[in-house]
mmCIF file with all atom_site columns, C-alpha atoms in Angstrom:
data_model
loop_
_atom_site.group_PDB
_atom_site.id
_atom_site.type_symbol
_atom_site.label_atom_id
_atom_site.label_alt_id
_atom_site.label_comp_id
_atom_site.label_asym_id
_atom_site.label_entity_id
_atom_site.label_seq_id
_atom_site.pdbx_PDB_ins_code
_atom_site.Cartn_x
_atom_site.Cartn_y
_atom_site.Cartn_z
_atom_site.occupancy
_atom_site.B_iso_or_equiv
_atom_site.pdbx_formal_charge
_atom_site.auth_seq_id
_atom_site.auth_comp_id
_atom_site.auth_asym_id
_atom_site.auth_atom_id
_atom_site.pdbx_PDB_model_num
ATOM 1   C CA . MET D 1 1   ? 0.000   0.000   0.000   1.00 43.00 ? 676 MET D CA 1
ATOM 2   C CA . SER D 1 2   ? 2.436   2.587   -1.216  1.00 48.00 ? 677 SER D CA 1
ATOM 3   C CA . ASN D 1 3   ? 0.151   5.567   -1.823  1.00 51.00 ? 678 ASN D CA 1
ATOM 4   C CA . ARG D 1 4   ? -2.685  4.496   0.475   1.00 50.00 ? 679 ARG D CA 1
ATOM 5   C CA . ASP D 1 5   ? -3.517  5.346   4.032   1.00 53.00 ? 680 ASP D CA 1
ATOM 6   C CA . TYR D 1 6   ? -4.241  2.368   6.288   1.00 54.00 ? 681 TYR D CA 1
ATOM 7   C CA . HIS D 1 7   ? -7.452  4.032   7.502   1.00 59.00 ? 682 HIS D CA 1
ATOM 8   C CA . ASN D 1 8   ? -8.619  4.857   3.970   1.00 56.00 ? 683 ASN D CA 1
ATOM 9   C CA . PRO D 1 9   ? -8.308  1.941   1.507   1.00 54.00 ? 684 PRO D CA 1
ATOM 10  C CA . VAL D 1 10  ? -8.895  4.169   -1.531  1.00 54.00 ? 685 VAL D CA 1
ATOM 11  C CA . PRO D 1 11  ? -5.739  5.786   -2.918  1.00 55.00 ? 686 PRO D CA 1
ATOM 12  C CA . ASN D 1 12  ? -5.378  9.558   -2.854  1.00 59.00 ? 687 ASN D CA 1
ATOM 13  C CA . THR D 1 13  ? -3.825  9.498   -6.306  1.00 58.00 ? 688 THR D CA 1
ATOM 14  C CA . VAL D 1 14  ? -4.395  7.114   -9.146  1.00 52.00 ? 689 VAL D CA 1
ATOM 15  C CA . THR D 1 15  ? -1.383  5.349   -10.537 1.00 58.00 ? 690 THR D CA 1
ATOM 16  C CA . SER D 1 16  ? -0.680  6.514   -14.042 1.00 59.00 ? 691 SER D CA 1
ATOM 17  C CA . ILE D 1 17  ? -1.109  4.354   -17.076 1.00 57.00 ? 692 ILE D CA 1
ATOM 18  C CA . PRO D 1 18  ? 2.140   4.452   -19.068 1.00 58.00 ? 693 PRO D CA 1
ATOM 19  C CA . LEU D 1 19  ? 1.737   5.356   -22.709 1.00 56.00 ? 694 LEU D CA 1
ATOM 20  C CA . ALA D 1 20  ? 4.851   3.425   -23.692 1.00 60.00 ? 695 ALA D CA 1
ATOM 21  C CA . ASP D 1 21  ? 5.707   -0.107  -22.654 1.00 63.00 ? 696 ASP D CA 1
ATOM 22  C CA . ALA D 1 22  ? 8.308   -0.165  -19.881 1.00 63.00 ? 697 ALA D CA 1
ATOM 23  C CA . HIS D 1 23  ? 9.511   -3.554  -21.055 1.00 67.00 ? 698 HIS D CA 1
ATOM 24  C CA . PRO D 1 24  ? 9.460   -3.496  -24.847 1.00 70.00 ? 699 PRO D CA 1
ATOM 25  C CA . VAL D 1 25  ? 9.163   -6.829  -26.589 1.00 69.00 ? 700 VAL D CA 1
ATOM 26  C CA . SER D 1 26  ? 11.920  -7.783  -28.974 1.00 74.00 ? 701 SER D CA 1
ATOM 27  C CA . ALA D 1 27  ? 11.222  -7.831  -32.683 1.00 75.00 ? 702 ALA D CA 1
ATOM 28  C CA . ASP D 1 28  ? 11.481  -11.611 -32.863 1.00 80.00 ? 703 ASP D CA 1
ATOM 29  C CA . ALA D 1 29  ? 9.020   -12.315 -30.017 1.00 78.00 ? 704 ALA D CA 1
ATOM 30  C CA . SER D 1 30  ? 6.716   -15.291 -30.333 1.00 85.00 ? 705 SER D CA 1
ATOM 31  C CA . ILE D 1 31  ? 2.947   -15.010 -30.536 1.00 87.00 ? 706 ILE D CA 1
ATOM 32  C CA . GLY D 1 32  ? 2.684   -16.415 -27.023 1.00 87.00 ? 707 GLY D CA 1
ATOM 33  C CA . GLU D 1 33  ? 4.904   -13.629 -25.643 1.00 84.00 ? 708 GLU D CA 1
ATOM 34  C CA . LEU D 1 34  ? 2.913   -10.995 -27.523 1.00 85.00 ? 709 LEU D CA 1
ATOM 35  C CA . VAL D 1 35  ? -0.374  -12.366 -26.206 1.00 86.00 ? 710 VAL D CA 1
ATOM 36  C CA . ARG D 1 36  ? 1.046   -12.523 -22.659 1.00 87.00 ? 711 ARG D CA 1
ATOM 37  C CA . ASP D 1 37  ? 2.239   -8.908  -22.879 1.00 85.00 ? 712 ASP D CA 1
ATOM 38  C CA . ALA D 1 38  ? -1.097  -7.766  -24.329 1.00 82.00 ? 713 ALA D CA 1
ATOM 39  C CA . THR D 1 39  ? -3.095  -9.482  -21.568 1.00 87.00 ? 714 THR D CA 1
ATOM 40  C CA . THR D 1 40  ? -0.757  -8.024  -18.929 1.00 86.00 ? 715 THR D CA 1
ATOM 41  C CA . GLN D 1 41  ? -1.205  -4.534  -20.331 1.00 83.00 ? 716 GLN D CA 1
ATOM 42  C CA . VAL D 1 42  ? -4.988  -4.924  -20.554 1.00 81.00 ? 717 VAL D CA 1
ATOM 43  C CA . SER D 1 43  ? -5.004  -6.199  -16.965 1.00 86.00 ? 718 SER D CA 1
ATOM 44  C CA . HIS D 1 44  ? -3.019  -3.148  -15.808 1.00 85.00 ? 719 HIS D CA 1
ATOM 45  C CA . LEU D 1 45  ? -5.343  -0.876  -17.752 1.00 82.00 ? 720 LEU D CA 1
ATOM 46  C CA . VAL D 1 46  ? -8.461  -2.417  -16.199 1.00 82.00 ? 721 VAL D CA 1
ATOM 47  C CA . ARG D 1 47  ? -6.964  -2.215  -12.692 1.00 87.00 ? 722 ARG D CA 1
ATOM 48  C CA . ALA D 1 48  ? -6.041  1.432   -13.180 1.00 83.00 ? 723 ALA D CA 1
ATOM 49  C CA . GLU D 1 49  ? -9.559  2.202   -14.432 1.00 85.00 ? 724 GLU D CA 1
ATOM 50  C CA . VAL D 1 50  ? -11.063 0.465   -11.391 1.00 83.00 ? 725 VAL D CA 1
ATOM 51  C CA . GLU D 1 51  ? -8.755  2.453   -9.082  1.00 87.00 ? 726 GLU D CA 1
ATOM 52  C CA . LEU D 1 52  ? -9.797  5.670   -10.819 1.00 85.00 ? 727 LEU D CA 1
ATOM 53  C CA . ALA D 1 53  ? -13.478 4.793   -10.507 1.00 84.00 ? 728 ALA D CA 1
ATOM 54  C CA . LYS D 1 54  ? -13.073 3.994   -6.793  1.00 87.00 ? 729 LYS D CA 1
ATOM 55  C CA . ALA D 1 55  ? -11.267 7.272   -6.173  1.00 85.00 ? 730 ALA D CA 1
ATOM 56  C CA . GLU D 1 56  ? -13.900 9.304   -8.022  1.00 87.00 ? 731 GLU D CA 1
ATOM 57  C CA . ILE D 1 57  ? -16.845 7.557   -6.377  1.00 88.00 ? 732 ILE D CA 1
ATOM 58  C CA . THR D 1 58  ? -15.290 7.912   -2.918  1.00 88.00 ? 733 THR D CA 1
ATOM 59  C CA . ARG D 1 59  ? -14.734 11.618  -3.499  1.00 87.00 ? 734 ARG D CA 1
ATOM 60  C CA . ASP D 1 60  ? -18.312 12.118  -4.666  1.00 86.00 ? 735 ASP D CA 1
ATOM 61  C CA . VAL D 1 61  ? -19.749 10.091  -1.778  1.00 87.00 ? 736 VAL D CA 1
ATOM 62  C CA . LYS D 1 62  ? -17.784 12.194  0.728   1.00 87.00 ? 737 LYS D CA 1
ATOM 63  C CA . LYS D 1 63  ? -19.131 15.376  -0.860  1.00 86.00 ? 738 LYS D CA 1
ATOM 64  C CA . GLY D 1 64  ? -22.660 13.963  -0.814  1.00 85.00 ? 739 GLY D CA 1
ATOM 65  C CA . LEU D 1 65  ? -22.397 12.968  2.836   1.00 88.00 ? 740 LEU D CA 1
ATOM 66  C CA . THR D 1 66  ? -21.102 16.401  3.793   1.00 87.00 ? 741 THR D CA 1
ATOM 67  C CA . GLY D 1 67  ? -23.975 18.054  1.938   1.00 86.00 ? 742 GLY D CA 1
ATOM 68  C CA . SER D 1 68  ? -26.528 15.747  3.524   1.00 89.00 ? 743 SER D CA 1
ATOM 69  C CA . VAL D 1 69  ? -25.195 16.560  7.004   1.00 90.00 ? 744 VAL D CA 1
ATOM 70  C CA . PHE D 1 70  ? -25.859 20.236  6.333   1.00 90.00 ? 745 PHE D CA 1
ATOM 71  C CA . PHE D 1 71  ? -29.385 19.427  5.135   1.00 91.00 ? 746 PHE D CA 1
ATOM 72  C CA . ILE D 1 72  ? -30.019 17.400  8.292   1.00 93.00 ? 747 ILE D CA 1
ATOM 73  C CA . LEU D 1 73  ? -28.762 20.266  10.451  1.00 92.00 ? 748 LEU D CA 1
ATOM 74  C CA . ALA D 1 74  ? -31.060 22.675  8.604   1.00 92.00 ? 749 ALA D CA 1
ATOM 75  C CA . LEU D 1 75  ? -34.026 20.360  9.217   1.00 91.00 ? 750 LEU D CA 1
ATOM 76  C CA . VAL D 1 76  ? -33.182 20.108  12.931  1.00 93.00 ? 751 VAL D CA 1
ATOM 77  C CA . VAL D 1 77  ? -33.086 23.906  13.252  1.00 93.00 ? 752 VAL D CA 1
ATOM 78  C CA . LEU D 1 78  ? -36.373 24.122  11.349  1.00 91.00 ? 753 LEU D CA 1
ATOM 79  C CA . LEU D 1 79  ? -37.924 21.517  13.643  1.00 90.00 ? 754 LEU D CA 1
ATOM 80  C CA . TYR D 1 80  ? -36.919 23.448  16.756  1.00 91.00 ? 755 TYR D CA 1
ATOM 81  C CA . SER D 1 81  ? -38.085 26.745  15.270  1.00 92.00 ? 756 SER D CA 1
ATOM 82  C CA . THR D 1 82  ? -41.597 25.376  14.688  1.00 90.00 ? 757 THR D CA 1
ATOM 83  C CA . PHE D 1 83  ? -41.957 25.218  18.468  1.00 89.00 ? 758 PHE D CA 1
ATOM 84  C CA . PHE D 1 84  ? -41.593 29.018  18.594  1.00 92.00 ? 759 PHE D CA 1
ATOM 85  C CA . MET D 1 85  ? -43.979 29.469  15.667  1.00 92.00 ? 760 MET D CA 1
ATOM 86  C CA . PHE D 1 86  ? -46.700 27.620  17.571  1.00 91.00 ? 761 PHE D CA 1
ATOM 87  C CA . PHE D 1 87  ? -46.051 29.728  20.660  1.00 92.00 ? 762 PHE D CA 1
ATOM 88  C CA . PHE D 1 88  ? -46.317 32.860  18.500  1.00 94.00 ? 763 PHE D CA 1
ATOM 89  C CA . LEU D 1 89  ? -49.606 31.629  17.064  1.00 93.00 ? 764 LEU D CA 1
ATOM 90  C CA . ALA D 1 90  ? -50.968 30.961  20.560  1.00 93.00 ? 765 ALA D CA 1
ATOM 91  C CA . GLU D 1 91  ? -49.870 34.382  21.798  1.00 94.00 ? 766 GLU D CA 1
ATOM 92  C CA . LEU D 1 92  ? -51.464 35.979  18.745  1.00 94.00 ? 767 LEU D CA 1
ATOM 93  C CA . LEU D 1 93  ? -54.736 34.187  19.421  1.00 93.00 ? 768 LEU D CA 1
ATOM 94  C CA . ASP D 1 94  ? -54.433 35.348  23.046  1.00 92.00 ? 769 ASP D CA 1
ATOM 95  C CA . THR D 1 95  ? -55.389 38.863  21.920  1.00 93.00 ? 770 THR D CA 1
ATOM 96  C CA . TRP D 1 96  ? -58.896 37.646  20.937  1.00 94.00 ? 771 TRP D CA 1
ATOM 97  C CA . VAL D 1 97  ? -59.594 34.677  23.258  1.00 95.00 ? 772 VAL D CA 1
ATOM 98  C CA . TRP D 1 98  ? -58.523 33.515  26.699  1.00 94.00 ? 773 TRP D CA 1
ATOM 99  C CA . ARG D 1 99  ? -54.930 32.380  26.960  1.00 93.00 ? 774 ARG D CA 1
ATOM 100 C CA . TRP D 1 100 ? -55.799 28.753  27.774  1.00 93.00 ? 775 TRP D CA 1
ATOM 101 C CA . ALA D 1 101 ? -58.215 28.643  24.817  1.00 95.00 ? 776 ALA D CA 1
ATOM 102 C CA . ALA D 1 102 ? -55.553 30.022  22.483  1.00 93.00 ? 777 ALA D CA 1
ATOM 103 C CA . PHE D 1 103 ? -53.100 27.278  23.438  1.00 94.00 ? 778 PHE D CA 1
ATOM 104 C CA . LEU D 1 104 ? -55.882 24.679  23.188  1.00 95.00 ? 779 LEU D CA 1
ATOM 105 C CA . ILE D 1 105 ? -56.742 25.868  19.657  1.00 95.00 ? 780 ILE D CA 1
ATOM 106 C CA . VAL D 1 106 ? -53.085 25.617  18.611  1.00 94.00 ? 781 VAL D CA 1
ATOM 107 C CA . PHE D 1 107 ? -52.820 22.132  20.156  1.00 94.00 ? 782 PHE D CA 1
ATOM 108 C CA . ILE D 1 108 ? -55.953 20.925  18.322  1.00 96.00 ? 783 ILE D CA 1
ATOM 109 C CA . LEU D 1 109 ? -54.623 22.444  15.084  1.00 94.00 ? 784 LEU D CA 1
ATOM 110 C CA . MET D 1 110 ? -51.379 20.493  15.557  1.00 92.00 ? 785 MET D CA 1
ATOM 111 C CA . LEU D 1 111 ? -53.339 17.271  16.164  1.00 95.00 ? 786 LEU D CA 1
ATOM 112 C CA . VAL D 1 112 ? -55.407 17.815  12.988  1.00 95.00 ? 787 VAL D CA 1
ATOM 113 C CA . VAL D 1 113 ? -52.256 18.429  10.897  1.00 92.00 ? 788 VAL D CA 1
ATOM 114 C CA . THR D 1 114 ? -50.668 15.295  12.417  1.00 92.00 ? 789 THR D CA 1
ATOM 115 C CA . ALA D 1 115 ? -53.762 13.238  11.586  1.00 95.00 ? 790 ALA D CA 1
ATOM 116 C CA . VAL D 1 116 ? -53.794 14.502  7.975   1.00 95.00 ? 791 VAL D CA 1
ATOM 117 C CA . PHE D 1 117 ? -50.117 13.593  7.488   1.00 92.00 ? 792 PHE D CA 1
ATOM 118 C CA . ALA D 1 118 ? -50.667 10.184  9.105   1.00 93.00 ? 793 ALA D CA 1
ATOM 119 C CA . LEU D 1 119 ? -53.613 9.539   6.770   1.00 94.00 ? 794 LEU D CA 1
ATOM 120 C CA . LEU D 1 120 ? -51.564 10.537  3.711   1.00 93.00 ? 795 LEU D CA 1
ATOM 121 C CA . GLY D 1 121 ? -48.749 8.237   4.861   1.00 91.00 ? 796 GLY D CA 1
ATOM 122 C CA . TYR D 1 122 ? -51.195 5.371   5.400   1.00 91.00 ? 797 TYR D CA 1
ATOM 123 C CA . LEU D 1 123 ? -52.687 5.843   1.923   1.00 91.00 ? 798 LEU D CA 1
ATOM 124 C CA . LYS D 1 124 ? -49.214 5.727   0.358   1.00 89.00 ? 799 LYS D CA 1
ATOM 125 C CA . VAL D 1 125 ? -48.100 2.650   2.325   1.00 87.00 ? 800 VAL D CA 1
ATOM 126 C CA . ARG D 1 126 ? -51.352 0.846   1.632   1.00 86.00 ? 801 ARG D CA 1
ATOM 127 C CA . ARG D 1 127 ? -50.581 0.905   -2.091  1.00 84.00 ? 802 ARG D CA 1
ATOM 128 C CA . ILE D 1 128 ? -47.441 -1.236  -1.663  1.00 82.00 ? 803 ILE D CA 1
ATOM 129 C CA . ARG D 1 129 ? -48.268 -4.599  -3.162  1.00 78.00 ? 804 ARG D CA 1
ATOM 130 C CA . GLY D 1 130 ? -44.912 -6.347  -3.469  1.00 75.00 ? 805 GLY D CA 1
ATOM 131 C CA . PRO D 1 131 ? -43.126 -7.655  -6.555  1.00 76.00 ? 806 PRO D CA 1
ATOM 132 C CA . ARG D 1 132 ? -46.126 -9.259  -8.258  1.00 79.00 ? 807 ARG D CA 1
ATOM 133 C CA . GLN D 1 133 ? -44.580 -9.414  -11.720 1.00 78.00 ? 808 GLN D CA 1
ATOM 134 C CA . THR D 1 134 ? -41.390 -10.976 -10.340 1.00 77.00 ? 809 THR D CA 1
ATOM 135 C CA . ILE D 1 135 ? -43.356 -13.611 -8.445  1.00 79.00 ? 810 ILE D CA 1
ATOM 136 C CA . GLU D 1 136 ? -45.400 -14.399 -11.555 1.00 81.00 ? 811 GLU D CA 1
ATOM 137 C CA . SER D 1 137 ? -42.248 -14.575 -13.683 1.00 76.00 ? 812 SER D CA 1
ATOM 138 C CA . VAL D 1 138 ? -40.559 -16.943 -11.216 1.00 75.00 ? 813 VAL D CA 1
ATOM 139 C CA . LYS D 1 139 ? -43.639 -19.184 -11.187 1.00 81.00 ? 814 LYS D CA 1
ATOM 140 C CA . GLU D 1 140 ? -43.693 -19.270 -14.991 1.00 76.00 ? 815 GLU D CA 1
ATOM 141 C CA . THR D 1 141 ? -39.984 -20.051 -15.125 1.00 70.00 ? 816 THR D CA 1
ATOM 142 C CA . SER D 1 142 ? -40.228 -22.846 -12.565 1.00 73.00 ? 817 SER D CA 1
ATOM 143 C CA . SER D 1 143 ? -43.212 -24.372 -14.345 1.00 80.00 ? 818 SER D CA 1
ATOM 144 C CA . ALA D 1 144 ? -41.420 -24.112 -17.691 1.00 69.00 ? 819 ALA D CA 1
ATOM 145 C CA . LEU D 1 145 ? -38.320 -25.824 -16.303 1.00 66.00 ? 820 LEU D CA 1
ATOM 146 C CA . SER D 1 146 ? -40.166 -28.628 -14.537 1.00 74.00 ? 821 SER D CA 1
ATOM 147 C CA . PRO D 1 147 ? -39.536 -32.103 -16.037 1.00 75.00 ? 822 PRO D CA 1
ATOM 148 C CA . SER D 1 148 ? -43.184 -32.563 -16.979 1.00 74.00 ? 823 SER D CA 1
ATOM 149 C CA . ASN D 1 149 ? -43.050 -29.582 -19.354 1.00 64.00 ? 824 ASN D CA 1
ATOM 150 C CA . PHE D 1 150 ? -40.122 -30.772 -21.479 1.00 59.00 ? 825 PHE D CA 1
ATOM 151 C CA . ARG D 1 151 ? -41.336 -31.359 -25.001 1.00 59.00 ? 826 ARG D CA 1
ATOM 152 C CA . SER D 1 152 ? -39.759 -32.515 -28.191 1.00 52.00 ? 827 SER D CA 1
ATOM 153 C CA . SER D 1 153 ? -37.499 -30.044 -29.927 1.00 49.00 ? 828 SER D CA 1
ATOM 154 C CA . THR D 1 154 ? -39.956 -29.708 -32.851 1.00 49.00 ? 829 THR D CA 1
ATOM 155 C CA . THR D 1 155 ? -42.871 -28.506 -30.713 1.00 53.00 ? 830 THR D CA 1
ATOM 156 C CA . PRO D 1 156 ? -42.529 -24.859 -29.692 1.00 52.00 ? 831 PRO D CA 1
ATOM 157 C CA . ALA D 1 157 ? -43.454 -23.969 -26.132 1.00 53.00 ? 832 ALA D CA 1
ATOM 158 C CA . THR D 1 158 ? -46.432 -21.718 -25.680 1.00 54.00 ? 833 THR D CA 1
ATOM 159 C CA . VAL D 1 159 ? -45.772 -18.392 -24.051 1.00 53.00 ? 834 VAL D CA 1
ATOM 160 C CA . SER D 1 160 ? -48.337 -16.692 -21.889 1.00 55.00 ? 835 SER D CA 1
ATOM 161 C CA . THR D 1 161 ? -49.457 -13.440 -23.509 1.00 56.00 ? 836 THR D CA 1
ATOM 162 C CA . THR D 1 162 ? -51.666 -12.192 -20.711 1.00 59.00 ? 837 THR D CA 1
ATOM 163 C CA . THR D 1 163 ? -50.936 -8.680  -19.614 1.00 59.00 ? 838 THR D CA 1
ATOM 164 C CA . PRO D 1 164 ? -51.301 -7.862  -15.932 1.00 58.00 ? 839 PRO D CA 1
ATOM 165 C CA . SER D 1 165 ? -54.192 -5.570  -15.198 1.00 61.00 ? 840 SER D CA 1
ATOM 166 C CA . PRO D 1 166 ? -53.313 -2.256  -13.557 1.00 58.00 ? 841 PRO D CA 1
ATOM 167 C CA . PRO D 1 167 ? -53.975 -2.201  -9.806  1.00 58.00 ? 842 PRO D CA 1
ATOM 168 C CA . THR D 1 168 ? -57.159 -0.482  -8.828  1.00 61.00 ? 843 THR D CA 1
ATOM 169 C CA . ASP D 1 169 ? -56.621 2.196   -6.229  1.00 57.00 ? 844 ASP D CA 1
ATOM 170 C CA . THR D 1 170 ? -59.494 4.155   -4.807  1.00 57.00 ? 845 THR D CA 1
ATOM 171 C CA . SER D 1 171 ? -57.328 6.610   -2.857  1.00 57.00 ? 846 SER D CA 1
ATOM 172 C CA . GLY D 1 172 ? -56.858 8.885   -5.890  1.00 53.00 ? 847 GLY D CA 1
ATOM 173 C CA . TRP D 1 173 ? -53.078 9.067   -5.624  1.00 55.00 ? 848 TRP D CA 1
#
């Protein structure tokens, strides 16, 4: 691990791919030697490309993680600031109704908003049906490969042409 850190398995720099062969083959080399040298060079090229891809992906993942941390911090600050918004709303309502009624109105409003979001979440989760087409495809494949379905090579196998009907959803989403 010459250019690698033991804590980070991805190299900081990518080894270069030489444009000229470091060990040139003599003019009277056999076909076997030429093939061996070509496969060695292709192997080095593929390894260098993999190293480059790992380095680029690692760099991009680190940038993405850093950006997502900032988004999470922004959401946390927003979450804590909503507490003060609800207090402001209750204090604003306090100018027209009793103080306890203002806080009760804000609390009921928060419960209604929570119930609406819970209902929307339930309607979305309810639509999850699982991998129906995959299950059907696996059943067809297993039935086609069962010993009872082997036919002579002159008889073509029939293929099911039924199209799955779209799922009916009454939620309107």
